[in-house]
Tab-separated table of C-alpha atoms in Angstrom:
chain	number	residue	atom	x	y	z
A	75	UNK	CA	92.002	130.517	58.668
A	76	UNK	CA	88.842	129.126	57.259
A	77	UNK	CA	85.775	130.990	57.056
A	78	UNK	CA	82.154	130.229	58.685
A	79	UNK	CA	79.321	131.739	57.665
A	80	UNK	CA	77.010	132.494	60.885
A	81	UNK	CA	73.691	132.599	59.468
A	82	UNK	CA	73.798	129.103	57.279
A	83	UNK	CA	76.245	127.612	60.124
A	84	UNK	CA	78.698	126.310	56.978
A	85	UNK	CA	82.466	126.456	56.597
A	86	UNK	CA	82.879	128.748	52.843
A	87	UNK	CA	85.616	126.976	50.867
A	88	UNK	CA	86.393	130.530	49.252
A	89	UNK	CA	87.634	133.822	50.795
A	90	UNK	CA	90.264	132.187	53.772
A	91	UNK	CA	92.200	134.680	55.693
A	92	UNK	CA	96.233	134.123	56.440
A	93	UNK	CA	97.971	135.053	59.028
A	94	UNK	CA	101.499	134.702	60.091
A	95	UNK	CA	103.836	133.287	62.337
A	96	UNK	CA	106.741	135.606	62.008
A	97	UNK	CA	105.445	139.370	61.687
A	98	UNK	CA	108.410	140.484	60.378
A	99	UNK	CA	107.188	139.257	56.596
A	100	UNK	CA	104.350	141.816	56.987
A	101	UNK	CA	106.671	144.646	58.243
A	102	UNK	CA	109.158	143.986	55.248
A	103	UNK	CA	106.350	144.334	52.785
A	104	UNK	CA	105.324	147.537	54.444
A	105	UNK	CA	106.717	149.925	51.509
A	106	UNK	CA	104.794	153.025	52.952
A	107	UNK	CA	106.173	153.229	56.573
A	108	UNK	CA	102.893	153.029	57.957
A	109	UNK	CA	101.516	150.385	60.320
A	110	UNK	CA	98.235	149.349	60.833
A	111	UNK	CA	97.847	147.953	64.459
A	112	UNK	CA	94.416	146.195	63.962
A	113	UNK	CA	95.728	143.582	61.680
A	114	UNK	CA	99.184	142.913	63.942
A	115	UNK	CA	96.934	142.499	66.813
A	116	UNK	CA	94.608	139.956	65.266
A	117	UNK	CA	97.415	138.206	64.431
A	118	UNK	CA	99.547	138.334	67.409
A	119	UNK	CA	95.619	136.919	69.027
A	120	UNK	CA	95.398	134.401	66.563
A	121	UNK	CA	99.011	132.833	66.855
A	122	UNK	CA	98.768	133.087	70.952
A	123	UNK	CA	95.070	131.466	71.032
A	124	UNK	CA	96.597	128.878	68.261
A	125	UNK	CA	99.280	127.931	70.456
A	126	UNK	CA	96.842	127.454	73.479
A	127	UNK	CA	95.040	124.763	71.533
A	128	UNK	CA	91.853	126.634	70.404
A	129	UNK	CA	90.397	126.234	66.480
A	130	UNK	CA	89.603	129.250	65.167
A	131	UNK	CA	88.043	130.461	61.927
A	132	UNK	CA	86.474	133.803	60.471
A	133	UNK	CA	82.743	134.279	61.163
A	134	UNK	CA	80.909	135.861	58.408
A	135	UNK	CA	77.982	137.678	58.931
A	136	UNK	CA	76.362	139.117	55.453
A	137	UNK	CA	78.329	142.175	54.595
A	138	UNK	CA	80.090	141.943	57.963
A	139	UNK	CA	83.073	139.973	59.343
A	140	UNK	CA	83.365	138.646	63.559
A	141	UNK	CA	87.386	138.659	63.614
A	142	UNK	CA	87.239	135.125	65.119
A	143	UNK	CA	84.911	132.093	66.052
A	144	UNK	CA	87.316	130.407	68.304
A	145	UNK	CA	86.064	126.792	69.818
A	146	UNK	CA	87.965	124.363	72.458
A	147	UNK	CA	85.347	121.756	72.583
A	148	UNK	CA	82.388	121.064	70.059
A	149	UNK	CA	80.025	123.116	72.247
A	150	UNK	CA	82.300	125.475	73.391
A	151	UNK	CA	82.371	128.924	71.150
A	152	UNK	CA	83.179	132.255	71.392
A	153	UNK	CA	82.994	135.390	69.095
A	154	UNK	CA	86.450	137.875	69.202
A	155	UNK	CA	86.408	140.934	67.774
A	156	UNK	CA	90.026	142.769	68.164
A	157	UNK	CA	91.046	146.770	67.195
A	158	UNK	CA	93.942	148.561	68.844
A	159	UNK	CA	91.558	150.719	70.474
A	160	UNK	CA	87.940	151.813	70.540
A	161	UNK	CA	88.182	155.914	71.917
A	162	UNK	CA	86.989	156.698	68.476
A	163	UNK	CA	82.740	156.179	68.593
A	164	UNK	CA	83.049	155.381	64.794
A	165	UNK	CA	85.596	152.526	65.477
A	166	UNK	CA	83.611	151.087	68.515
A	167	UNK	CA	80.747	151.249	66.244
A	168	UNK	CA	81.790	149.124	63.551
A	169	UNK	CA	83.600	146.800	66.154
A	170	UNK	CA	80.613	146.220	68.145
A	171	UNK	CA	78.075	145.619	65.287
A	172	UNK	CA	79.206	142.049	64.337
A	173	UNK	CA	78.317	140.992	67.563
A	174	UNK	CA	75.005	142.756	67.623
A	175	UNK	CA	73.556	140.174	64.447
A	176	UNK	CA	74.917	136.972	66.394
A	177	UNK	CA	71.949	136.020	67.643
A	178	UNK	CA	72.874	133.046	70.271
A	179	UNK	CA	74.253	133.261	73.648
A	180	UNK	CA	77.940	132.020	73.497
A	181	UNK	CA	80.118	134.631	75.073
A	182	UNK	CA	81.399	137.738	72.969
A	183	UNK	CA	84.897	138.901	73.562
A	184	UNK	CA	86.215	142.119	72.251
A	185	UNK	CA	89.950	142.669	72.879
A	186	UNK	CA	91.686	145.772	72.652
A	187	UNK	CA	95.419	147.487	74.055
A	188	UNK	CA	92.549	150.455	75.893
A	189	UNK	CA	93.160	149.944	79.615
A	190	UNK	CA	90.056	151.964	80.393
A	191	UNK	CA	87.622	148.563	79.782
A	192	UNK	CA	83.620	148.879	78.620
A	193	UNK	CA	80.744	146.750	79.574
A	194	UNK	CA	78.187	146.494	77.032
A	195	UNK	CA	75.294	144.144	75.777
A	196	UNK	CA	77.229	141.482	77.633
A	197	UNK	CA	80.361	142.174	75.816
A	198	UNK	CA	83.074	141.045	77.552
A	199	UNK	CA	86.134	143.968	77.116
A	200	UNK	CA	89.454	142.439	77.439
A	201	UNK	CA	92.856	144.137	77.444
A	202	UNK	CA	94.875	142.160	74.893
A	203	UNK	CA	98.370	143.339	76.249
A	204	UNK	CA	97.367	141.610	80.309
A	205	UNK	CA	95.864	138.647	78.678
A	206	UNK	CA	98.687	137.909	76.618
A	207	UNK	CA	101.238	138.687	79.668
A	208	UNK	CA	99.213	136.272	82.578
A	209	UNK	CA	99.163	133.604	80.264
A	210	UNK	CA	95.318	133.785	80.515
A	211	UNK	CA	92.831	131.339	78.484
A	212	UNK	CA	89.210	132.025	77.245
C-alpha cells in the first residue's frame, strides 16, 4: 500500500506498507504467542474495502501516520483510522490525533470492534465487526 504524504499532497516512493491476503502467514510468524489486534484489523479493513473496489494508500502526516486514505472516485476521499478498541484515553488519544492535523473536510472514519460508539469533532465511529457483517460501503 503506497504512501501519501498529506501536507505536500505526493505519493512517497519509499516506506510502503504490506498487508496480506491470507492472515495465517502473520500468525505462523508469530513466535511469541502474542497477538496484536490493531494490525489484523487494519488488515482484515484493508482486504474487505480492497475487494469493494476502493484505492487505498497510507496518509502521512509528519511524525504521524492516518491508517488509510481510501478514494472511490477522484474527488471522493476519506481518512480511516482503525484500533481494536479505544476504552483506554491514551489509545483514543493517539488514534484521534491524525485526524486532528487533516485540515480539509472529507469525512473521517475511525473503526473499532467497541460497540459503545463516540461522536467527536465530526468523527464518524464505526463498529468494524457490523460493517463487515451488512456488507456495508463507505
Amino acid at each position: 500500500c503506497p504512501r501519501f504524504d498529506l501536507k505536500s499532497k505526493k505519493s512517497l516512493k519509499t516506506e510502503q506498507k504490506y498487508y496480506l491476503a491470507d492472515l495465517s502467514i502473520y500468525y505462523s510468524k508469530n513466535v511469541d504467542g502474542r497477538i496484536n489486534y490493531g494490525p489484523v484489523l487494519e488488515n482484515v479493513l484493508y482486504c474487505y474495502l480492497k475487494a469493494k473496489g476502493y484505492r487505498l494508500s497510507v496518509g502521512k502526516i509528519g511524525n504521524l501516520e492516518c491508517d488509510f486514505i481510501v478514494r472511490k472516485n477522484v474527488d471522493d476521499y476519506f481518512y480511516i483510522q482503525v484500533a481494536m478498541t479505544i476504552a483506554e484515553e491514551a489509545t483514543e488519544e493517539r488514534e484521534y490525533r491524525p485526524f486532528t492535523k487533516i485540515r480539509d473536510n472529507y469525512p473521517k472514519y475511525l473503526f473499532t470492534t467497541d460497540t459503545l460508539l463516540q461522536k467527536r469533532d465530526g468523527i464518524i465511529h464505526v463498529n468494524m465487526v457490523d460493517f463487515i457483517r451488512k456488507n456495508e460501503m463507505l
